[in-house]
């Protein structure tokens, strides 16, 4: 489906659901359509999921297909890979990205590697979903933003649904992919509501999307930071600065063509990422803009990223550590004032 | 013990993995009220458990008032475990625990004021407010967290004990974790390393029957947890985790063996959390009746029944006062200045003469 179609559907305002419900609908739908699909992870069954995503699915599909696992991320992600190799279409839920590190070996050394290393013999049709991000005062060990780690890995496809429509629609497309797909759901989005087209169905996962058109500066972002960018764009608009906001949607592969096309029009780019700046996704996006749009740019590429610290518990320090709409707007203004490079 | 458990237990003993009390049965010597613990001051144990209980009840109120935020895991119902074990741990011995750590911090002797300030995110807190409820660290009492990654503390405890061994110190390291953590690879790797190297660690499994909403029978292929440790050649006991004297007795015996060069020991304390996993959960995964049954064995009530001549009301009001003082201390505390945000990402340069910079 093209971007235009996706947007047209969202625009045709339909029932309002939460992001949580949208993810659940996506899972339910996939389970109904394909018997090979099952959901597995910690507390996905009786408890209803750490974030309540799978509430009610156990009752509908039973224990075989809504499969509670013990605390053993390496084990059950590895088992998901094995089940995918064996002909199933598993959706493995890792409660949060923080705990995915216990499974990183399986994801990198097996899921992402087998196809290439086996000379094309064994593909791994697995979908891994997990919550990511900070902002809820859960302190360092529960506030990581590690999408960039995963986007670093060839062999994976990495998605970051930032809207209700994508939360609903990306899963099926991901399940149809013959290779492993990792989906990051930002923890602050689960309670967000939005309109979901009544006939909503799978969405494309190859292209970034212009969430808000503009002329003067391009804000490039994904996931939980999209809302912040839209808020910043609203504030900037009041000052006559028209910011275009791009939701990357797919972090690997990156649809840089959509970004380049925008920057060619606005001549300024600000990359916004909740993760750390150094060696992060924002570095990759900024580098590509630098490589491809050098002669279009009227200002150095700017970045707003997390301060390079483990995210602390107290609200004021957490807020100081993470991007905010104010910091994004301020960085955009600096880009336009033409003075120094936007550094936040 | 169920038939299945006793069959497994005896096969565990038969294959030589288990030794003595290590067959997973409740240790009779440890579960009786009378035993040879070193400090028989039951009143002090009662006071410690009550301090934990009242501290956490107040935290729950403050959470509802949004003065405490984030994830808060209450230990209410499980107080006897930390209290009984830590009563037997010497001041220079290391303690490692989980995110359900308020009880361990208080029983370890971390000042209540500083724990409460940490819960409020104040710079006067044990970790300058940066860790919050789940990450209580305290160097003066050698409390090495407060780890919010399930199973994350076990390898640390192994390493602390390894350092003691390599530096020729004879002291124990004590590591608390939930039964849910026993499904993680980190548990198995830690058991094997500690046993292989005969390291002085006491592993204390707080078996409260659930890992979030997942009951023990639904997470463990072998529900007799002591057998898992025994399979690594680690002597293992099970004790009544609602009975602080039983816990203390079992810990005393296990620690004596650890300090004596006996290698790692494993203690399972059977206990129960009276409240939700975190501040709130749906409690869809267990029945009310089960919770009520366990409440009949409330560790505070059990011990109170043995304290005939003690003025419990006086203790209650002293503890209430301490908790209110802690709240006042936290209230009067300060936010760490934002300018300090990047401090301690790496160590600060050592400026004393001759030290590396
Ligand atoms: C590696 C990891 N996976 C998942 C979680 C989420 N989580 C936090 S506590 C918990 C249950 C742990 O149960 P148990 O070890 O029995 O300890 P209890 O909470 O009962 O004290 C889970 C699943 C986590 N913190 N770390
Ligand atoms: Mg437990």
mmCIF file of C-alpha atoms in Angstrom, chain A residues 42-43 45-51 55-56 58-59 63 68-74 95 98-99 102 136-142 307-318 320-321, chain B residues 67-71 118-121 128-135 146-150 180-181 183-184 211-214 218-220 277 280-282 284-285 335-338 341-342 345:
data_model
loop_
_atom_site.group_PDB
_atom_site.id
_atom_site.type_symbol
_atom_site.label_atom_id
_atom_site.label_comp_id
_atom_site.label_asym_id
_atom_site.label_seq_id
_atom_site.Cartn_x
_atom_site.Cartn_y
_atom_site.Cartn_z
ATOM 1 C CA UNK A 42 6.424 -13.756 29.808
ATOM 2 C CA UNK A 43 2.978 -13.236 31.291
ATOM 3 C CA UNK A 45 -1.499 -15.324 29.010
ATOM 4 C CA UNK A 46 -3.046 -15.194 32.457
ATOM 5 C CA UNK A 47 -1.597 -11.829 33.319
ATOM 6 C CA UNK A 48 -2.638 -10.345 29.996
ATOM 7 C CA UNK A 49 0.813 -9.024 29.113
ATOM 8 C CA UNK A 50 3.126 -6.699 30.999
ATOM 9 C CA UNK A 51 1.392 -3.774 29.271
ATOM 10 C CA UNK A 55 -5.588 -9.194 27.678
ATOM 11 C CA UNK A 56 -8.378 -11.567 26.677
ATOM 12 C CA UNK A 58 -5.836 -16.474 26.197
ATOM 13 C CA UNK A 59 -9.579 -16.915 26.583
ATOM 14 C CA UNK A 63 -2.820 -21.878 26.163
ATOM 15 C CA UNK A 68 3.177 -18.118 28.843
ATOM 16 C CA UNK A 69 6.889 -18.668 29.252
ATOM 17 C CA UNK A 70 9.084 -18.699 32.331
ATOM 18 C CA UNK A 71 11.564 -15.855 32.798
ATOM 19 C CA UNK A 72 14.051 -16.998 30.217
ATOM 20 C CA UNK A 73 14.461 -14.471 27.422
ATOM 21 C CA UNK A 74 17.389 -16.261 25.799
ATOM 22 C CA UNK A 95 8.337 -7.538 27.926
ATOM 23 C CA UNK A 98 15.784 -3.822 28.541
ATOM 24 C CA UNK A 99 15.305 -7.559 28.948
ATOM 25 C CA UNK A 102 19.344 -11.409 27.638
ATOM 26 C CA UNK A 136 7.860 6.940 33.032
ATOM 27 C CA UNK A 137 10.288 7.347 35.944
ATOM 28 C CA UNK A 138 11.331 3.722 35.933
ATOM 29 C CA UNK A 139 15.054 4.483 36.304
ATOM 30 C CA UNK A 140 17.945 3.361 34.176
ATOM 31 C CA UNK A 141 17.429 -0.381 33.898
ATOM 32 C CA UNK A 142 13.858 0.033 32.669
ATOM 33 C CA UNK A 307 21.917 13.154 27.251
ATOM 34 C CA UNK A 308 24.565 10.439 27.511
ATOM 35 C CA UNK A 309 23.675 9.133 30.941
ATOM 36 C CA UNK A 310 21.719 6.186 32.302
ATOM 37 C CA UNK A 311 18.210 7.655 32.643
ATOM 38 C CA UNK A 312 17.712 8.655 36.297
ATOM 39 C CA UNK A 313 14.572 8.138 38.380
ATOM 40 C CA UNK A 314 13.621 11.670 39.493
ATOM 41 C CA UNK A 315 11.234 13.402 37.164
ATOM 42 C CA UNK A 316 13.244 16.567 36.693
ATOM 43 C CA UNK A 317 16.426 14.657 35.853
ATOM 44 C CA UNK A 318 14.640 12.242 33.565
ATOM 45 C CA UNK A 320 16.471 16.817 31.469
ATOM 46 C CA UNK A 321 17.951 13.623 30.053
ATOM 47 C CA UNK B 67 4.872 11.544 45.703
ATOM 48 C CA UNK B 68 6.613 8.288 44.870
ATOM 49 C CA UNK B 69 6.625 7.230 41.239
ATOM 50 C CA UNK B 70 7.898 4.548 38.896
ATOM 51 C CA UNK B 71 7.713 0.869 39.783
ATOM 52 C CA UNK B 118 15.530 7.708 47.617
ATOM 53 C CA UNK B 119 11.918 6.686 47.052
ATOM 54 C CA UNK B 120 11.158 10.378 46.622
ATOM 55 C CA UNK B 121 14.027 10.888 44.196
ATOM 56 C CA UNK B 128 21.176 10.586 45.346
ATOM 57 C CA UNK B 129 17.634 9.776 44.230
ATOM 58 C CA UNK B 130 18.821 8.402 40.919
ATOM 59 C CA UNK B 131 17.873 4.797 41.522
ATOM 60 C CA UNK B 132 14.502 5.034 43.235
ATOM 61 C CA UNK B 133 12.684 2.082 44.742
ATOM 62 C CA UNK B 134 14.210 -0.652 42.614
ATOM 63 C CA UNK B 135 17.852 0.328 42.893
ATOM 64 C CA UNK B 146 18.694 -3.353 44.049
ATOM 65 C CA UNK B 147 18.829 -4.951 40.527
ATOM 66 C CA UNK B 148 15.786 -4.585 38.266
ATOM 67 C CA UNK B 149 16.889 -7.145 35.727
ATOM 68 C CA UNK B 150 15.595 -10.495 36.919
ATOM 69 C CA UNK B 180 11.083 -16.691 38.915
ATOM 70 C CA UNK B 181 14.747 -15.872 38.463
ATOM 71 C CA UNK B 183 14.356 -19.996 35.096
ATOM 72 C CA UNK B 184 16.928 -17.542 33.777
ATOM 73 C CA UNK B 211 6.705 -14.367 39.094
ATOM 74 C CA UNK B 212 4.380 -11.497 38.271
ATOM 75 C CA UNK B 213 1.314 -13.503 37.249
ATOM 76 C CA UNK B 214 3.057 -16.801 36.600
ATOM 77 C CA UNK B 218 3.649 -22.884 35.439
ATOM 78 C CA UNK B 219 7.241 -21.721 35.296
ATOM 79 C CA UNK B 220 9.315 -24.583 36.663
ATOM 80 C CA UNK B 277 3.481 -7.675 42.019
ATOM 81 C CA UNK B 280 -1.095 -2.383 41.160
ATOM 82 C CA UNK B 281 -1.940 -5.457 39.191
ATOM 83 C CA UNK B 282 -5.151 -7.142 38.271
ATOM 84 C CA UNK B 284 -6.409 -12.157 37.949
ATOM 85 C CA UNK B 285 -3.851 -14.894 38.353
ATOM 86 C CA UNK B 335 16.241 17.731 43.976
ATOM 87 C CA UNK B 336 19.668 17.017 42.628
ATOM 88 C CA UNK B 337 20.601 20.003 40.443
ATOM 89 C CA UNK B 338 20.252 19.286 36.746
ATOM 90 C CA UNK B 341 23.041 15.006 35.589
ATOM 91 C CA UNK B 342 26.190 13.892 33.793
ATOM 92 C CA UNK B 345 28.759 8.450 34.203
#
